[in-house]
Short mmCIF file of C-alpha atoms and ligand atoms in Angstrom, two decimals:
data_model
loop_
_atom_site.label_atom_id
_atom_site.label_comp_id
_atom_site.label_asym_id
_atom_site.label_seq_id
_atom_site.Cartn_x
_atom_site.Cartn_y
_atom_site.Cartn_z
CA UNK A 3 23.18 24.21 -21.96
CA UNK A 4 23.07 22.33 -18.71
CA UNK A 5 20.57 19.67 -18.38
CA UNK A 6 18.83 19.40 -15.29
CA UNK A 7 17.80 15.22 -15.44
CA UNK A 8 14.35 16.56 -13.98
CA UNK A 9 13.39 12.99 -14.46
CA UNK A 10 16.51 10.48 -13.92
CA UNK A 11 15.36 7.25 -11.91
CA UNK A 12 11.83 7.89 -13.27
CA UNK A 13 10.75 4.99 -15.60
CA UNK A 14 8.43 6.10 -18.45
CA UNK A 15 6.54 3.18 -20.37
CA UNK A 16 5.27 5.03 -23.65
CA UNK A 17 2.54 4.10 -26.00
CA UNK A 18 2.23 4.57 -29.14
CA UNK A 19 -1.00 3.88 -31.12
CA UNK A 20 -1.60 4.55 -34.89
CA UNK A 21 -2.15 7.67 -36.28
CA UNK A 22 -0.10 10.07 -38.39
CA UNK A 23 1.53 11.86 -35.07
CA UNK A 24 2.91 8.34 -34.08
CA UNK A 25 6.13 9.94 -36.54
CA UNK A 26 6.62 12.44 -33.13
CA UNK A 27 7.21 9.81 -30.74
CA UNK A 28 10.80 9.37 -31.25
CA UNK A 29 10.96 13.25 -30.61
CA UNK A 30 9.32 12.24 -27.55
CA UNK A 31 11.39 9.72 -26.81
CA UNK A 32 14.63 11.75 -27.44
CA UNK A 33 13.35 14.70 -25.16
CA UNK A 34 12.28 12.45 -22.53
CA UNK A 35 15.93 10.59 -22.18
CA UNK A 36 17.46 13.63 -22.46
CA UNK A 37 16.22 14.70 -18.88
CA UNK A 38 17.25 11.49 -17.65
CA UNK A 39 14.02 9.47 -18.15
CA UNK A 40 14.07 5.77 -18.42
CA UNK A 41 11.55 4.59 -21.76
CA UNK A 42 10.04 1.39 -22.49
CA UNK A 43 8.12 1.52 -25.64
CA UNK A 44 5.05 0.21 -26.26
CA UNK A 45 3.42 -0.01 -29.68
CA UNK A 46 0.35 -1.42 -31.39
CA UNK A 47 -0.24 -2.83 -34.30
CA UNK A 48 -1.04 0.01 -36.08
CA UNK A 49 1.55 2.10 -34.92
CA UNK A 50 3.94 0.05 -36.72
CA UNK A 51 2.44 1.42 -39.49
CA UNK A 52 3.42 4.59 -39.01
CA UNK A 53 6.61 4.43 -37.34
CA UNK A 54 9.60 1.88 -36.95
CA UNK A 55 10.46 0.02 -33.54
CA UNK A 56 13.88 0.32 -34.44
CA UNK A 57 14.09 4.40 -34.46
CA UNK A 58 12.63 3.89 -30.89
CA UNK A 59 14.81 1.06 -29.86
CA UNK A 60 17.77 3.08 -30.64
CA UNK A 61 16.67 6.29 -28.83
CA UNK A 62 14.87 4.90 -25.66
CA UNK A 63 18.06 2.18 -25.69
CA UNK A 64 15.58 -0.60 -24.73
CA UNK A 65 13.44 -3.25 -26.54
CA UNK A 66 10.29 -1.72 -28.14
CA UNK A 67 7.55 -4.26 -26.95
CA UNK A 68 4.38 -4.85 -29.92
CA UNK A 69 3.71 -8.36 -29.21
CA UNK A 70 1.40 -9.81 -26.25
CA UNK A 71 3.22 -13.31 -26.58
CA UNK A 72 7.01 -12.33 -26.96
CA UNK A 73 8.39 -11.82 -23.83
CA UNK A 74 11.31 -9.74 -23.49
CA UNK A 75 11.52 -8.48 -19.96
CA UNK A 76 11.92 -11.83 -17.89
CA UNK A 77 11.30 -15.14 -19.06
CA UNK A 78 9.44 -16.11 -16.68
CA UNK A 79 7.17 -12.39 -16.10
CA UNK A 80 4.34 -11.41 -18.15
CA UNK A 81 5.05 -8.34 -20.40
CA UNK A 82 1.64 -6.43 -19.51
CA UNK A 83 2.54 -7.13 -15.93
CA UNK A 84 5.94 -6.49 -15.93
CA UNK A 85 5.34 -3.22 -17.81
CA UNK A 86 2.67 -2.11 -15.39
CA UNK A 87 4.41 -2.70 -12.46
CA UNK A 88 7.81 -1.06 -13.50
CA UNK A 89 6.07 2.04 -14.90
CA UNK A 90 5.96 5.23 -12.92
CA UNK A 91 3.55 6.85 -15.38
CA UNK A 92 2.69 5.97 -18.40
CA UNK A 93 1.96 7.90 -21.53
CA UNK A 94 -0.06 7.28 -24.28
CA UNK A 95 1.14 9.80 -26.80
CA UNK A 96 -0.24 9.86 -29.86
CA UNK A 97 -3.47 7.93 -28.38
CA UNK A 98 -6.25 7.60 -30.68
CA UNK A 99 -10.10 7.61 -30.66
CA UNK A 100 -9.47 3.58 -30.11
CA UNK A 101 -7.42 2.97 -27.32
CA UNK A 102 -8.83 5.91 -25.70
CA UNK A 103 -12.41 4.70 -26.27
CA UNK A 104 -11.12 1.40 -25.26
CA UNK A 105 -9.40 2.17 -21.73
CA UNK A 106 -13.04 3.25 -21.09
CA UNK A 107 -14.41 0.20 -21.82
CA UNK A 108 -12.07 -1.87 -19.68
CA UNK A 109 -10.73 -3.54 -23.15
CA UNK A 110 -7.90 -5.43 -23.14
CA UNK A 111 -6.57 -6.85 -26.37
CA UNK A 112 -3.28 -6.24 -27.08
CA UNK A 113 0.14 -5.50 -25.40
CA UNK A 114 -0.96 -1.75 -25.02
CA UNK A 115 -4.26 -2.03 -23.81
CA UNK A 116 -3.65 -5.31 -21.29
CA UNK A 117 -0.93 -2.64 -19.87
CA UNK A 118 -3.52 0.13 -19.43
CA UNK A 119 -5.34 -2.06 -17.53
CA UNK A 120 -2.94 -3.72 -14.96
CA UNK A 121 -1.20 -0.76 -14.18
CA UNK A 122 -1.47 0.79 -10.73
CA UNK A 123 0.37 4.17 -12.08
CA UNK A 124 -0.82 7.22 -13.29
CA UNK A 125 -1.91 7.14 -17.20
CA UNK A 126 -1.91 10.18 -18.99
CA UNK A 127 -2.93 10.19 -22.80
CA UNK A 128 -2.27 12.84 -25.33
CA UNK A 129 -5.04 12.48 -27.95
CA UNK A 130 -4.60 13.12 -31.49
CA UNK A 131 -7.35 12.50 -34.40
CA UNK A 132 -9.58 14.04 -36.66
CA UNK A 133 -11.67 17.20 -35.28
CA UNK A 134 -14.98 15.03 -35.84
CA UNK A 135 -13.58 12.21 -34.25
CA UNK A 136 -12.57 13.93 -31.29
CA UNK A 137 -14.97 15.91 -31.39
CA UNK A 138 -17.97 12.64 -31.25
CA UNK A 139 -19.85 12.56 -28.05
CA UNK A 140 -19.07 8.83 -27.55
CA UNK A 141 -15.20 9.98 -27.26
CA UNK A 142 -15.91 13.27 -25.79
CA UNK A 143 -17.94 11.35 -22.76
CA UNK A 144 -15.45 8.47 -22.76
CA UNK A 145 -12.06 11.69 -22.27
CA UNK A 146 -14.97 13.02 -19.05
CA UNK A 147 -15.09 9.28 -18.09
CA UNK A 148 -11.34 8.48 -17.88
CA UNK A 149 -10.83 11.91 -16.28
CA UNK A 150 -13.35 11.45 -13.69
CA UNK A 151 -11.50 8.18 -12.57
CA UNK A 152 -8.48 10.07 -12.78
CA UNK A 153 -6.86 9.54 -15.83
CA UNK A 154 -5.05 12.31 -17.02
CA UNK A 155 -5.76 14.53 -20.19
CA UNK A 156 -3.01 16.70 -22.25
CA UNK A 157 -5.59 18.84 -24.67
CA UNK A 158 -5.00 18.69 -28.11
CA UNK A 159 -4.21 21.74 -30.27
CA UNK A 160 -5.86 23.34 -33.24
CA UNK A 161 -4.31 23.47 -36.23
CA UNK A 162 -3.89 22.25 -39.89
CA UNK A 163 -4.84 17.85 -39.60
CA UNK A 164 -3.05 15.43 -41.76
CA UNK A 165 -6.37 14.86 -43.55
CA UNK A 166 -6.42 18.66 -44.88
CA UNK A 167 -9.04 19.72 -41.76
CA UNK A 168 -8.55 22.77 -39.42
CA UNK A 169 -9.46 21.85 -35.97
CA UNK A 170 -8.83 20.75 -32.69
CA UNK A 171 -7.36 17.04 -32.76
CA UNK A 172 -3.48 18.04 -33.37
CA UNK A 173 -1.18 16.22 -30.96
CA UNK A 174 -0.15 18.71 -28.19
CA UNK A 175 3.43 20.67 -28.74
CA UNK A 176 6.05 17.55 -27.74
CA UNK A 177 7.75 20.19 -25.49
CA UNK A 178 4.15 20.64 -23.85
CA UNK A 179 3.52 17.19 -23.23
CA UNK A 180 7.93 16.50 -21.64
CA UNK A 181 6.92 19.77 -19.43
CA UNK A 182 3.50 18.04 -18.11
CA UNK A 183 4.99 14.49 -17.56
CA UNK A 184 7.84 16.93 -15.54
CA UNK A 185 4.94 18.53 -14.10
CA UNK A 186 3.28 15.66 -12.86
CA UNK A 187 6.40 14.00 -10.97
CA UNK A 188 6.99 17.60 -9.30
CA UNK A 189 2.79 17.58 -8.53
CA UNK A 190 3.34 13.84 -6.89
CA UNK A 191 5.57 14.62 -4.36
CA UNK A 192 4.76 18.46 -3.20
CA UNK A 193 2.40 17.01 -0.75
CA UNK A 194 4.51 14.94 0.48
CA UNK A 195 4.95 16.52 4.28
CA UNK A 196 1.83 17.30 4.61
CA UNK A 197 -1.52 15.91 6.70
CA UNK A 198 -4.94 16.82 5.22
CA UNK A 199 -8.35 16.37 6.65
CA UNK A 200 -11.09 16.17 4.43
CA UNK A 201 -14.76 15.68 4.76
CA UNK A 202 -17.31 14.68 2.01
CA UNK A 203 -20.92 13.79 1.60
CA UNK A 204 -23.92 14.14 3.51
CA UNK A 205 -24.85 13.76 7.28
CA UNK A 206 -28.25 12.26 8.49
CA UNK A 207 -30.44 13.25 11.00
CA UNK A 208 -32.55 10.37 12.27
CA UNK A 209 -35.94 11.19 13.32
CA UNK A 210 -36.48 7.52 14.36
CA UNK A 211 -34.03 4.35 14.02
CA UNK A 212 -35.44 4.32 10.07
CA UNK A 213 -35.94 7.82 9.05
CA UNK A 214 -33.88 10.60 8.55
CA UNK A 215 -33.23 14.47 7.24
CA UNK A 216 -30.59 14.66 4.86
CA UNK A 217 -29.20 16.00 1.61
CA UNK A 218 -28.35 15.16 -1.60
CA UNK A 219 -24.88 15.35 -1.55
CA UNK A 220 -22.86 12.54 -2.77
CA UNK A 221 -19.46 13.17 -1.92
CA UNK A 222 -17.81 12.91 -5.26
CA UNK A 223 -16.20 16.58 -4.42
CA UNK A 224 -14.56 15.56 -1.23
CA UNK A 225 -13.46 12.32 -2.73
CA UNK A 226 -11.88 14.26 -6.00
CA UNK A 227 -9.74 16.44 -3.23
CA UNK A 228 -8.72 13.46 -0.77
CA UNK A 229 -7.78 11.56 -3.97
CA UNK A 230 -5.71 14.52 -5.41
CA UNK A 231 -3.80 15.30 -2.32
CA UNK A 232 -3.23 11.74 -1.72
CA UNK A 233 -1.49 11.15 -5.37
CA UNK A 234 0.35 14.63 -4.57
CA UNK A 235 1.90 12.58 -1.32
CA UNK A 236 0.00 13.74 1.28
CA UNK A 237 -1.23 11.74 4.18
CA UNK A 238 -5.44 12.10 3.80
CA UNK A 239 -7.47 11.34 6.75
CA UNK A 240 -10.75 11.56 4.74
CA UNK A 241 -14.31 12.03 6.92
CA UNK A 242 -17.30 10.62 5.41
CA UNK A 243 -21.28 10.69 6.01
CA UNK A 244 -22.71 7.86 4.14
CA UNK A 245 -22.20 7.77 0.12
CA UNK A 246 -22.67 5.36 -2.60
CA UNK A 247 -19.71 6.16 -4.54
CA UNK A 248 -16.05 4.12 -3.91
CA UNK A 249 -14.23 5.70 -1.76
CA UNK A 250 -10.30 6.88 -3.09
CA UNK A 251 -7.31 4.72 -2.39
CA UNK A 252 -4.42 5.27 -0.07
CA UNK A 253 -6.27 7.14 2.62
CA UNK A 254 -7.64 7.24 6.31
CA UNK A 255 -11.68 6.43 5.66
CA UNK A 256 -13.79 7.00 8.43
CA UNK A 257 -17.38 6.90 7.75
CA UNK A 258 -20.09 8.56 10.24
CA UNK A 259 -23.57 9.78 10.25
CA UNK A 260 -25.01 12.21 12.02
CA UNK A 261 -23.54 15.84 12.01
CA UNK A 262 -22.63 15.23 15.68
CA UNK A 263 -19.94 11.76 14.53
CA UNK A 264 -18.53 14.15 12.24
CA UNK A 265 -17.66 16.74 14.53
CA UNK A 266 -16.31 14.82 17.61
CA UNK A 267 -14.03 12.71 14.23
CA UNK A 268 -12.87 16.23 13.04
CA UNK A 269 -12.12 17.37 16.34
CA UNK A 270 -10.41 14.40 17.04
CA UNK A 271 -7.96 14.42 13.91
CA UNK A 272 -8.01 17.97 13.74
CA UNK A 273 -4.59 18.66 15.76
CA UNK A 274 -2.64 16.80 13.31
CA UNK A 275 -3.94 18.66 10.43
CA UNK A 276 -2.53 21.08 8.17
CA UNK A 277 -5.10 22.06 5.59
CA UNK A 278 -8.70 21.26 6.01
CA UNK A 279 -11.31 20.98 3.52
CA UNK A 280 -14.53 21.15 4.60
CA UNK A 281 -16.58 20.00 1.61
CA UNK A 282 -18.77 17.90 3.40
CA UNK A 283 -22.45 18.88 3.60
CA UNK A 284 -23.55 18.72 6.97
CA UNK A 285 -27.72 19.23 8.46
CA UNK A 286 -27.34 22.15 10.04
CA UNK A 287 -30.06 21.16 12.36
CA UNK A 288 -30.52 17.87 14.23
CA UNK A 289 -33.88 16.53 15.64
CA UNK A 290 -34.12 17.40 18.95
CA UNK A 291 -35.97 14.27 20.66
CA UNK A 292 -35.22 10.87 18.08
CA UNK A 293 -37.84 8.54 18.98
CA UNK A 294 -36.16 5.06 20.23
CA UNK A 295 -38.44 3.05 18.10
CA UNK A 296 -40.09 3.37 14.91
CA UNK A 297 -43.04 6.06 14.73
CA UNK A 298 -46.59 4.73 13.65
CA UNK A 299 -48.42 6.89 11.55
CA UNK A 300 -51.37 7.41 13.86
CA UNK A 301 -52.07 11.20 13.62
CA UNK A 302 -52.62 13.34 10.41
CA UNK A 303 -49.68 15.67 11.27
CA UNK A 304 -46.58 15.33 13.28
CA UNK A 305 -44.39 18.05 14.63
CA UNK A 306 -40.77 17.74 14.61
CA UNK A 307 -38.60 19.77 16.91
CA UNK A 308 -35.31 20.60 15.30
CA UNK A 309 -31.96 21.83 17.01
CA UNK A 310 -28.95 23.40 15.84
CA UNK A 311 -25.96 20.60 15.26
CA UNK A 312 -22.41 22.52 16.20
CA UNK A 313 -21.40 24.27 13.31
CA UNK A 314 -17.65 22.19 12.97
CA UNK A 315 -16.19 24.46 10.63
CA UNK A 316 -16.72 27.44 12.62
CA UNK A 317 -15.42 25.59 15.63
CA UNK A 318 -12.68 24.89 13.81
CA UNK A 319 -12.39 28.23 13.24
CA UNK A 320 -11.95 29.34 16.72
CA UNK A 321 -9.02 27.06 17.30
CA UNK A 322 -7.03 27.07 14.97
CA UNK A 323 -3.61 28.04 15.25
CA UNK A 324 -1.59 27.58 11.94
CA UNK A 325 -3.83 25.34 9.79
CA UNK A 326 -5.22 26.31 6.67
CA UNK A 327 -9.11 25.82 6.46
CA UNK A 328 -10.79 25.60 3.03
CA UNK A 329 -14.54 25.89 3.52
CA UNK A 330 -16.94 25.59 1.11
CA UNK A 331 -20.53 26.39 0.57
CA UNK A 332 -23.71 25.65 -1.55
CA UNK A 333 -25.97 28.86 -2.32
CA UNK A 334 -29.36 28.79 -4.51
CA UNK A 335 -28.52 32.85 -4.49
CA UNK A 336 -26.21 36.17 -3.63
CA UNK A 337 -23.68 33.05 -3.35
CA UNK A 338 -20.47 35.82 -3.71
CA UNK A 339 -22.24 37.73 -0.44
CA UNK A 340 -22.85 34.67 1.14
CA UNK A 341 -19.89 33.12 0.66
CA UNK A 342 -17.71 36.28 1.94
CA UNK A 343 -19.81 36.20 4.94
CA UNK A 344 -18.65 32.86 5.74
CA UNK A 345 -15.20 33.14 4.69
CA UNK A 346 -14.93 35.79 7.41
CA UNK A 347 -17.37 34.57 10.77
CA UNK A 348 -15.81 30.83 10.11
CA UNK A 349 -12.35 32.62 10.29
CA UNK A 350 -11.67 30.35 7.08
CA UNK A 351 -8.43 31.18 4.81
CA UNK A 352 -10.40 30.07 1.46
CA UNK A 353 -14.10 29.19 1.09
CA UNK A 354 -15.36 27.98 -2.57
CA UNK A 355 -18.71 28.91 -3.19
CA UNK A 356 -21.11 27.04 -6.42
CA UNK A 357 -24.55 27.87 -7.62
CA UNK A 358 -26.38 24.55 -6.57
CA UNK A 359 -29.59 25.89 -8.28
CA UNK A 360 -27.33 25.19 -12.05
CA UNK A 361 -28.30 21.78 -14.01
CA UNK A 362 -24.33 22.06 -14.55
CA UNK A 363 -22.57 22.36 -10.81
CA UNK A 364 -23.48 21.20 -7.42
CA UNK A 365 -25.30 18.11 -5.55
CA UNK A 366 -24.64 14.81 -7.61
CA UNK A 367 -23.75 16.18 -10.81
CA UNK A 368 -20.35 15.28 -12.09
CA UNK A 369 -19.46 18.48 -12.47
CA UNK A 370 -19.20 21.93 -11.33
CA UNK A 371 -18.17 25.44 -11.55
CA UNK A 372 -18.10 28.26 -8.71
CA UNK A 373 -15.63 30.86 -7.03
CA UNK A 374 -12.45 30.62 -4.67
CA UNK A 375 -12.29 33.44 -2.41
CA UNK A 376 -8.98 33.83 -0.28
CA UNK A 377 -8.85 35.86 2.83
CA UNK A 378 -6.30 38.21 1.19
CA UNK A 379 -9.20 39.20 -1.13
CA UNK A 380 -8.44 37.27 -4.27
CA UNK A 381 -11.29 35.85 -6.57
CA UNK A 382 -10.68 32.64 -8.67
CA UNK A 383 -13.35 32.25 -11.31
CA UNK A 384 -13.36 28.26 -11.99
CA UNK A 385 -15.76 27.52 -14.73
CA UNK A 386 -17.48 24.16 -15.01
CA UNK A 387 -15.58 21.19 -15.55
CA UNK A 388 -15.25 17.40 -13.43
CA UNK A 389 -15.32 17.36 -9.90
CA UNK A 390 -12.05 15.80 -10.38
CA UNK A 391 -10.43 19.06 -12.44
CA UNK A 392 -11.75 21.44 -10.14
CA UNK A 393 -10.21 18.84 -7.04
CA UNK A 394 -6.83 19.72 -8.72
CA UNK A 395 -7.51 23.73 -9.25
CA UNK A 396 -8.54 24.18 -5.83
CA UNK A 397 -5.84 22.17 -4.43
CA UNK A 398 -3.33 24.02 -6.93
CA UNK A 399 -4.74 27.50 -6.01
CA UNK A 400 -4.62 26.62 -2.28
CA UNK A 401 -0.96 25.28 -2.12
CA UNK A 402 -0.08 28.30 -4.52
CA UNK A 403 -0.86 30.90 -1.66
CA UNK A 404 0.66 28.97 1.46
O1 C5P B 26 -22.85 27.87 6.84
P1 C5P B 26 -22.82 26.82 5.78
O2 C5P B 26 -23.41 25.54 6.23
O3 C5P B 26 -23.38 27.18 4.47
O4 C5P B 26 -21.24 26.61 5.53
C1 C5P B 26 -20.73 25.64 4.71
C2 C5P B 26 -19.39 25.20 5.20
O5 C5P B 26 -19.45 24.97 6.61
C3 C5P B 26 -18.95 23.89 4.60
O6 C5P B 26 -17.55 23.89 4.48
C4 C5P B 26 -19.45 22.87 5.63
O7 C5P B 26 -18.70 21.65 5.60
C5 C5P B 26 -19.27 23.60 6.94
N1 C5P B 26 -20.25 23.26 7.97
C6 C5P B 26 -19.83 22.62 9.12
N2 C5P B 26 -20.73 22.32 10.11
C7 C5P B 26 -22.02 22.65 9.99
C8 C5P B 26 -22.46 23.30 8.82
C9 C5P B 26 -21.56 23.59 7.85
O8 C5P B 26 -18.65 22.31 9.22
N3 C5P B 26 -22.87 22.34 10.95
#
């Protein structure tokens, strides 16, 4: 059979970390090469327990590295550095409850772990343990931690354990986990030609120079869908109203306030634009006269005059000529009616509609769940799960159809 080097001039560093599984990692290893991958192995302690360096010296055909103080790249380079900087991803397959639990923690103790930490490329782990272990909210929260930060996942399978159990906690298929490393390499580049606008988070409506209307919104959903396009290649000019959370790296940040900034910085990046998602909340009403100073509270009651801000997505709407535009909306109820509505008097292409009156989805929560309606007519159910997961199922659903 032909092989197709899907990965040649892609340099893999691969951990291994103790358990039983550690025995697949030179099938790993084998399949990896074989589509043209460059490994460097990485072990801990424990994993020498299980397998030997020299099965994965011979099929990755470099040094395996175990030791924090020998260094075999360059004399005079650090191995954890060196390692980071030359990997293009690295995988952690088997990882255990440990190194996952301490990548979380910032931990940095060995080879493996001082790696995990310096490196600037994407880390994806494929976790195998017991079913309880796995299955213990302090590694269950620490896996929604990691992925919220976006480090990557491959789930587990059930099956018979090495300790006798049935459960979840089998190390994915190796064939699984070659396909998603191919996966991801295809995922970073089909962005690549493309320029996204994206807003997040709230606007404010000041009422005087200290008070305002707002919302809760904290942006985490617009960040989660810069930051995916932007490790999928895509230039990200990324519109804020004011959030507390850190912003995602390699984009264009502007930060404004009122509904009114946001609009005339949409419009203004707007031609350049080839898919827009609109996942900022904005006030759909501004106050009409903002007092210059700061009110006094001299009567009982006070009457404030609201106006309507310009509705930017629907504006957007109007002129578009070939962009995509993703809207999306927050309902308390009828969200599918709603959210139909929209799709079709914003002249949007998708709209994604949650339930903000869940304790699971919507404003601040770390997660959420809702719909993705297309203009064609299709309906994507996307249960609950991170912001960050349903960043990367709306972006894959959206690129999908155009
Ligand atoms: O009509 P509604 O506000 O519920 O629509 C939500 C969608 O419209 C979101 O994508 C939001 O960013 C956008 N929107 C806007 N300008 C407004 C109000 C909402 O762009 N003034």
């Amino acid at each position: 059979m032909k092989n197709s080097y899907q990965l040649s001039n892609k340099n893999i560093v691969l951990g291994i970390t103790g358990g039983i599984a550690a025995y697949k990692a030179a099938d790993i290893v084998s399949k990896l090469k074989k589509e043209g991958a460059q490994i460097k192995v990485v072990m801990t302690k424990n994993a020498l327990n299980f397998i030997n360096p020299l099965t994965l010296e011979t099929l990755s055909g470099n040094p395996v590295y175990y030791d924090t103080f020998e260094h075999r790249l360059n004399a005079w380079e650090i191995d954890h550095i060196s390692l980071a900087k030359w990997a293009d991803v690295m995988l952690i397959a088997p990882a255990t409850a440990n190194i996952i639990s301490k990548a979380r923690c910032g931990i940095a103790d060995d080879l493996l772990s001082t790696t995990i930490m310096a490196t600037t490329s994407k880390v994806i782990f494929a976790p195998a343990m017991n079913t309880n272990m796995l299955h213990n909210p302090i590694v269950q929260s620490n896996i929604a931690y990691l992925k919220d930060l976006g480090y990557e996942f491959i789930s587990s399978e059930s099956g018979i354990l090495a300790c006798g159990d049935f459960g979840d906690g089998k190390l994915a298929k190796v064939d699984d986990i070659v396909k998603y490393v191919k996966d991801f390499f295809l995922r970073t580049t089909d962005m690549s030609n493309m320029n996204v606008l994206v807003t997040a988070g709230p606007t404010r409506e000041y009422i005087d120079p200290v008070r305002y209307i707002s919302n809760p919104s904290s942006g985490k959903m617009g960040y989660s869908i810069a930051q995916v396009c932007a490790e999928r290649g895509a230039t990200v000019d990324l519109v804020s109203g004011p959030t507390h959370i850190t912003p995602p790296t390699g984009v264009n940040l502007y930060r404004v306030e009122t509904a009114r900034e946001m609009y005339d910085k949409v419009m203004e990046l707007f031609p350049r634009a080839q898919i827009v998602f609109k996942s900022a909340a904005v006030g759909d009403y501004g106050v009409e006269n903002k007092a210059k100073h700061k009110l006094k509270k001299t009567k009982d009651t006070m009457e404030l005059k609201l106006k309507k801000n310009p509705d930017i997505l629907k504006e957007l709407g109007n002129q578009k000529t070939n962009q995509i535009l993703v809207g999306f909306a927050a309902e308390t109820r009828d969200i599918e009616e709603y959210a139909l509505k929209k799709l079709q008097e914003k002249n949007l292409d998708f709209i994604f509609v949650n339930d903000v009156s869940r304790e699971d989805a919507g404003f601040e929560r770390d997660t959420n769940a809702g719909i993705l309606f297309t203009r064609e007519g299709d309906r994507v159910e996307l249960p609950v799960q991170t912001k960050r997961e349903l960043a990367c199922r709306i972006v894959d659903e959206v690129l999908k159809r155009i």
